[in-house]
Amino acid sequence: MEKRLRLAYDLLSKNGVIFISIDDNEQARLKLLCDEIFGEENFVANMIRQTKQGGGSNSRFFAIEHDYVLCYLKNINVAEDFFMDHNELYLKRYKEEDEIGRYF
């Protein structure tokens, strides 16, 4: 896996971003490996992604309904912010406003 991650790092553009999905069994090891290859300072987030709903019998104690998505930037100093404009329909729910901005 380390060789593949190093190749992924080399293939990323200078402002590239990578998202890596993994289950609970290897998440901690992958985080350590990615910190080594991409640099701890380029770590953005460890997100949880829901993979199913409603429980199940795949675990003795808890139903596992998610996996993890690690996000790293190649270089946090040159990367652009993640931002998505919202349409007016979405923004209508923000009816209150204070000195910081709109809220609901």
Coordinates of N, CA, C and O in Angstrom, one line a residue:
M1 N 0.8 -1.2 0.0 CA 0.0 0.0 0.0 C 0.9 1.3 0.0 O 0.5 2.3 -0.6
E2 N 2.0 1.2 0.7 CA 2.9 2.4 0.8 C 3.3 2.8 -0.6 O 3.3 4.0 -0.9
K3 N 3.7 1.9 -1.5 CA 4.1 2.2 -2.8 C 3.0 2.9 -3.6 O 3.2 3.9 -4.4
R4 N 1.8 2.4 -3.5 CA 0.7 3.0 -4.2 C 0.4 4.4 -3.7 O 0.1 5.3 -4.4
L5 N 0.5 4.7 -2.4 CA 0.3 6.0 -1.8 C 1.4 7.0 -2.3 O 1.1 8.1 -2.6
R6 N 2.7 6.5 -2.3 CA 3.7 7.3 -2.8 C 3.5 7.7 -4.3 O 3.8 8.8 -4.7
L7 N 3.0 6.7 -5.1 CA 2.7 7.0 -6.5 C 1.6 8.0 -6.6 O 1.6 8.9 -7.4
A8 N 0.6 7.8 -5.8 CA -0.6 8.8 -5.8 C -0.1 10.2 -5.4 O -0.5 11.2 -6.0
Y9 N 0.8 10.3 -4.4 CA 1.4 11.6 -4.1 C 2.2 12.2 -5.2 O 2.0 13.4 -5.6
D10 N 3.0 11.4 -5.9 CA 3.7 11.9 -7.1 C 2.8 12.3 -8.2 O 3.2 13.3 -8.9
L11 N 1.7 11.7 -8.4 CA 0.8 12.0 -9.5 C -0.1 13.2 -9.2 O -0.6 13.8 -10.2
L12 N -0.2 13.6 -8.0 CA -1.1 14.8 -7.6 C -0.4 16.1 -8.1 O 0.8 16.2 -8.0
S13 N -1.2 17.0 -8.6 CA -0.7 18.3 -9.0 C -0.3 19.0 -7.7 O -0.7 18.6 -6.6
K14 N 0.3 20.2 -7.8 CA 0.8 20.9 -6.6 C -0.3 21.3 -5.7 O -0.1 21.5 -4.5
N15 N -1.5 21.5 -6.3 CA -2.7 21.9 -5.4 C -3.7 20.7 -5.4 O -4.8 21.0 -5.1
G16 N -3.2 19.5 -5.5 CA -4.1 18.3 -5.6 C -4.6 17.9 -4.2 O -4.1 18.3 -3.2
V17 N -5.7 17.2 -4.3 CA -6.4 16.7 -3.1 C -6.7 15.2 -3.3 O -6.9 14.8 -4.4
I18 N -6.6 14.4 -2.3 CA -6.9 13.0 -2.4 C -7.8 12.6 -1.3 O -7.7 13.0 -0.1
F19 N -8.8 11.7 -1.6 CA -9.8 11.2 -0.7 C -9.6 9.7 -0.7 O -9.7 9.1 -1.8
I20 N -9.4 9.0 0.4 CA -9.1 7.6 0.5 C -10.2 7.0 1.4 O -10.2 7.3 2.6
S21 N -10.9 6.0 0.9 CA -12.0 5.3 1.6 C -11.4 4.0 2.2 O -10.7 3.3 1.5
I22 N -11.7 3.8 3.5 CA -11.2 2.6 4.1 C -12.1 2.2 5.3 O -12.8 3.0 5.9
D23 N -12.1 0.9 5.6 CA -13.0 0.5 6.7 C -12.2 0.6 8.1 O -11.1 1.0 8.1
D24 N -12.9 0.3 9.1 CA -12.4 0.5 10.5 C -11.2 -0.3 10.8 O -10.3 0.0 11.6
N25 N -11.0 -1.5 10.1 CA -9.9 -2.4 10.4 C -8.5 -1.8 10.2 O -7.6 -2.1 10.9
E26 N -8.4 -0.9 9.2 CA -7.1 -0.4 8.8 C -7.0 1.1 8.8 O -6.0 1.7 8.5
Q27 N -8.0 1.8 9.3 CA -8.1 3.2 9.3 C -6.9 3.9 10.1 O -6.3 4.8 9.6
A28 N -6.6 3.4 11.2 CA -5.6 4.0 12.1 C -4.2 3.8 11.4 O -3.4 4.8 11.4
R29 N -3.9 2.7 10.8 CA -2.6 2.4 10.2 C -2.5 3.3 8.9 O -1.5 3.9 8.6
L30 N -3.6 3.4 8.2 CA -3.6 4.3 7.0 C -3.3 5.7 7.3 O -2.6 6.4 6.6
K31 N -3.9 6.2 8.4 CA -3.7 7.6 8.8 C -2.2 7.8 9.1 O -1.6 8.8 8.7
L32 N -1.6 6.9 9.8 CA -0.2 7.0 10.1 C 0.7 7.0 8.9 O 1.6 7.8 8.7
L33 N 0.4 6.1 7.9 CA 1.1 6.0 6.7 C 0.9 7.3 5.9 O 1.9 7.8 5.3
C34 N -0.3 7.8 5.8 CA -0.6 9.0 5.0 C 0.1 10.2 5.6 O 0.6 11.1 4.9
D35 N 0.1 10.3 7.0 CA 0.8 11.4 7.6 C 2.3 11.4 7.2 O 2.9 12.4 7.0
E36 N 2.9 10.2 7.1 CA 4.3 10.1 6.7 C 4.5 10.5 5.3 O 5.4 11.2 4.9
I37 N 3.6 10.1 4.4 CA 3.8 10.4 2.9 C 3.4 11.8 2.5 O 4.1 12.5 1.8
F38 N 2.2 12.2 3.0 CA 1.6 13.5 2.6 C 2.0 14.6 3.6 O 2.0 15.8 3.2
G39 N 2.4 14.2 4.8 CA 2.8 15.2 5.8 C 1.6 15.5 6.7 O 0.5 15.7 6.2
E40 N 1.8 15.4 8.0 CA 0.7 15.7 9.0 C 0.0 17.0 8.7 O -1.2 17.2 8.9
E41 N 0.8 18.0 8.3 CA 0.3 19.4 8.1 C -0.6 19.4 6.9 O -1.4 20.4 6.8
N42 N -0.6 18.4 6.0 CA -1.5 18.4 4.9 C -2.8 17.6 5.1 O -3.5 17.4 4.1
F43 N -3.0 17.1 6.3 CA -4.2 16.4 6.6 C -5.3 17.4 6.7 O -5.2 18.4 7.4
V44 N -6.5 17.1 6.1 CA -7.6 17.9 6.1 C -8.7 17.4 7.0 O -9.2 18.1 7.9
A45 N -9.1 16.1 6.9 CA -10.2 15.6 7.7 C -10.2 14.1 7.6 O -9.8 13.5 6.6
N46 N -10.8 13.5 8.6 CA -11.2 12.1 8.6 C -12.7 12.1 8.7 O -13.3 12.3 9.7
M47 N -13.3 11.8 7.6 CA -14.8 11.9 7.5 C -15.4 10.5 7.6 O -14.8 9.5 7.2
I48 N -16.6 10.5 8.2 CA -17.3 9.2 8.3 C -18.3 9.2 7.1 O -19.0 10.1 6.9
R49 N -18.4 8.0 6.4 CA -19.3 7.9 5.3 C -20.2 6.7 5.6 O -19.8 5.6 5.9
Q50 N -21.5 7.0 5.7 CA -22.5 5.9 5.9 C -22.6 5.0 4.8 O -22.8 5.4 3.6
T51 N -22.5 3.7 5.0 CA -22.4 2.7 4.0 C -23.7 1.8 3.9 O -24.0 1.2 2.9
K52 N -24.5 1.8 5.0 CA -25.7 1.1 5.1 C -26.6 1.7 6.2 O -26.1 2.4 7.0
Q53 N -27.8 1.2 6.2 CA -28.7 1.7 7.3 C -29.4 0.5 7.9 O -29.6 -0.6 7.3
G54 N -29.8 0.6 9.2 CA -30.7 -0.4 9.8 C -30.0 -1.5 10.5 O -30.7 -2.6 10.7
G55 N -28.8 -1.4 10.8 CA -28.1 -2.5 11.6 C -27.7 -3.7 10.7 O -27.5 -3.5 9.5
G56 N -27.6 -4.8 11.3 CA -27.2 -6.0 10.6 C -26.5 -6.9 11.6 O -26.4 -6.7 12.8
S57 N -26.0 -8.0 11.1 CA -25.4 -9.0 11.9 C -23.9 -9.2 11.6 O -23.4 -10.3 11.7
N58 N -23.3 -8.2 11.1 CA -21.9 -8.3 10.7 C -20.9 -8.0 11.8 O -19.7 -8.0 11.6
S59 N -21.4 -7.9 13.0 CA -20.5 -7.6 14.2 C -21.2 -8.2 15.4 O -22.4 -8.3 15.5
R60 N -20.3 -8.6 16.3 CA -20.8 -9.3 17.5 C -21.5 -8.3 18.5 O -22.4 -8.6 19.2
F61 N -20.9 -7.0 18.5 CA -21.4 -6.1 19.5 C -22.2 -4.9 18.9 O -23.1 -4.4 19.5
F62 N -21.7 -4.4 17.8 CA -22.3 -3.2 17.2 C -22.5 -3.5 15.7 O -21.6 -4.1 15.1
A63 N -23.5 -2.9 15.1 CA -23.7 -3.0 13.7 C -22.8 -1.9 13.1 O -22.9 -0.7 13.4
I64 N -22.0 -2.3 12.2 CA -21.1 -1.3 11.5 C -21.8 -0.8 10.3 O -22.0 -1.5 9.3
E65 N -22.0 0.5 10.3 CA -22.8 1.1 9.2 C -22.0 2.2 8.5 O -22.6 3.0 7.8
H66 N -20.7 2.3 8.7 CA -19.9 3.3 8.1 C -18.5 2.9 7.8 O -18.1 1.8 8.2
D67 N -17.8 3.7 7.0 CA -16.4 3.5 6.8 C -15.8 5.0 6.9 O -16.5 5.9 7.3
Y68 N -14.6 5.1 6.6 CA -13.9 6.4 6.8 C -13.3 6.9 5.4 O -13.0 6.1 4.6
V69 N -13.3 8.2 5.3 CA -12.7 8.8 4.1 C -11.6 9.8 4.7 O -12.0 10.8 5.3
L70 N -10.4 9.5 4.4 CA -9.3 10.4 4.8 C -9.0 11.4 3.6 O -9.0 11.0 2.5
C71 N -8.8 12.6 4.0 CA -8.6 13.7 3.0 C -7.3 14.3 3.3 O -7.1 14.8 4.4
Y72 N -6.4 14.4 2.2 CA -5.1 15.1 2.3 C -5.0 16.0 1.1 O -5.4 15.7 0.0
L73 N -4.2 17.1 1.4 CA -3.8 17.9 0.3 C -2.3 17.7 0.0 O -1.6 17.3 0.9
K74 N -1.9 17.9 -1.2 CA -0.5 17.7 -1.5 C 0.3 18.8 -0.8 O 1.4 18.6 -0.3
N75 N -0.2 20.0 -0.9 CA 0.4 21.1 -0.2 C -0.6 22.1 0.3 O -1.2 22.8 -0.5
I76 N -0.8 22.1 1.6 CA -1.9 23.0 2.2 C -1.7 24.4 1.9 O -2.6 25.2 1.9
N77 N -0.4 24.8 1.7 CA -0.1 26.3 1.5 C -0.5 26.8 0.1 O -0.6 28.0 -0.1
V78 N -0.7 25.9 -0.9 CA -1.1 26.4 -2.2 C -2.5 25.9 -2.6 O -3.0 26.3 -3.7
A79 N -3.2 25.1 -1.8 CA -4.5 24.6 -2.1 C -5.5 25.7 -1.9 O -5.4 26.6 -1.1
E80 N -6.6 25.6 -2.8 CA -7.7 26.5 -2.6 C -8.7 26.0 -1.6 O -8.7 24.8 -1.3
D81 N -9.4 26.9 -1.0 CA -10.4 26.6 0.0 C -11.5 25.7 -0.7 O -11.8 25.9 -1.9
F82 N -12.1 24.8 0.1 CA -13.2 24.0 -0.4 C -14.5 24.9 -0.2 O -14.7 25.3 0.9
F83 N -15.2 25.3 -1.2 CA -16.3 26.1 -1.1 C -17.3 25.8 -2.2 O -17.0 25.6 -3.3
M84 N -18.6 25.8 -1.8 CA -19.7 25.6 -2.8 C -20.7 26.7 -2.6 O -21.2 26.9 -1.5
D85 N -21.1 27.4 -3.6 CA -22.1 28.4 -3.6 C -23.5 27.7 -3.3 O -23.7 26.6 -3.9
H86 N -24.3 28.3 -2.6 CA -25.7 27.8 -2.3 C -26.6 28.6 -3.2 O -26.5 29.9 -3.3
N87 N -27.7 28.0 -3.7 CA -28.7 28.7 -4.5 C -29.6 29.4 -3.5 O -29.7 29.2 -2.3
E88 N -30.4 30.3 -4.1 CA -31.3 31.2 -3.3 C -32.4 30.3 -2.6 O -32.7 30.7 -1.5
L89 N -32.8 29.3 -3.1 CA -33.8 28.4 -2.4 C -33.2 27.9 -1.1 O -33.9 27.9 -0.1
Y90 N -32.0 27.5 -1.1 CA -31.3 27.0 0.1 C -31.1 28.1 1.1 O -31.3 28.0 2.3
L91 N -30.8 29.3 0.6 CA -30.5 30.4 1.5 C -31.7 31.1 2.1 O -31.6 31.8 3.1
K92 N -32.9 30.8 1.6 CA -34.1 31.3 2.2 C -34.3 30.9 3.6 O -35.0 31.7 4.4
R93 N -33.8 29.8 4.0 CA -34.0 29.4 5.4 C -33.2 30.2 6.4 O -33.5 30.1 7.6
Y94 N -32.2 30.9 5.9 CA -31.4 31.8 6.8 C -32.1 33.1 6.9 O -31.7 34.1 6.3
K95 N -33.1 33.2 7.8 CA -33.9 34.4 7.9 C -33.4 35.4 8.9 O -33.7 36.6 8.9
E96 N -32.6 34.9 9.9 CA -32.1 35.8 10.9 C -30.7 36.3 10.5 O -30.0 35.7 9.7
E97 N -30.4 37.4 11.1 CA -29.0 38.0 10.8 C -28.5 38.8 12.0 O -29.3 39.4 12.7
D98 N -27.2 38.7 12.2 CA -26.5 39.4 13.2 C -25.3 40.1 12.6 O -25.1 40.1 11.4
E99 N -24.4 40.5 13.5 CA -23.1 41.2 13.0 C -22.2 40.3 12.3 O -21.4 40.7 11.5
I100 N -22.3 38.9 12.5 CA -21.5 38.0 11.8 C -22.1 37.6 10.5 O -21.3 37.4 9.5
G101 N -23.4 37.5 10.4 CA -24.0 37.1 9.1 C -25.4 36.5 9.3 O -25.9 36.5 10.4
R102 N -25.9 35.8 8.3 CA -27.2 35.2 8.3 C -27.1 33.9 9.0 O -26.1 33.2 8.9
Y103 N -28.3 33.5 9.7 CA -28.4 32.2 10.3 C -29.8 31.8 10.4 O -30.7 32.6 10.1
F104 N -30.1 30.5 10.8 CA -31.5 30.1 11.1 C -31.6 29.4 12.4 O -30.6 29.1 13.0

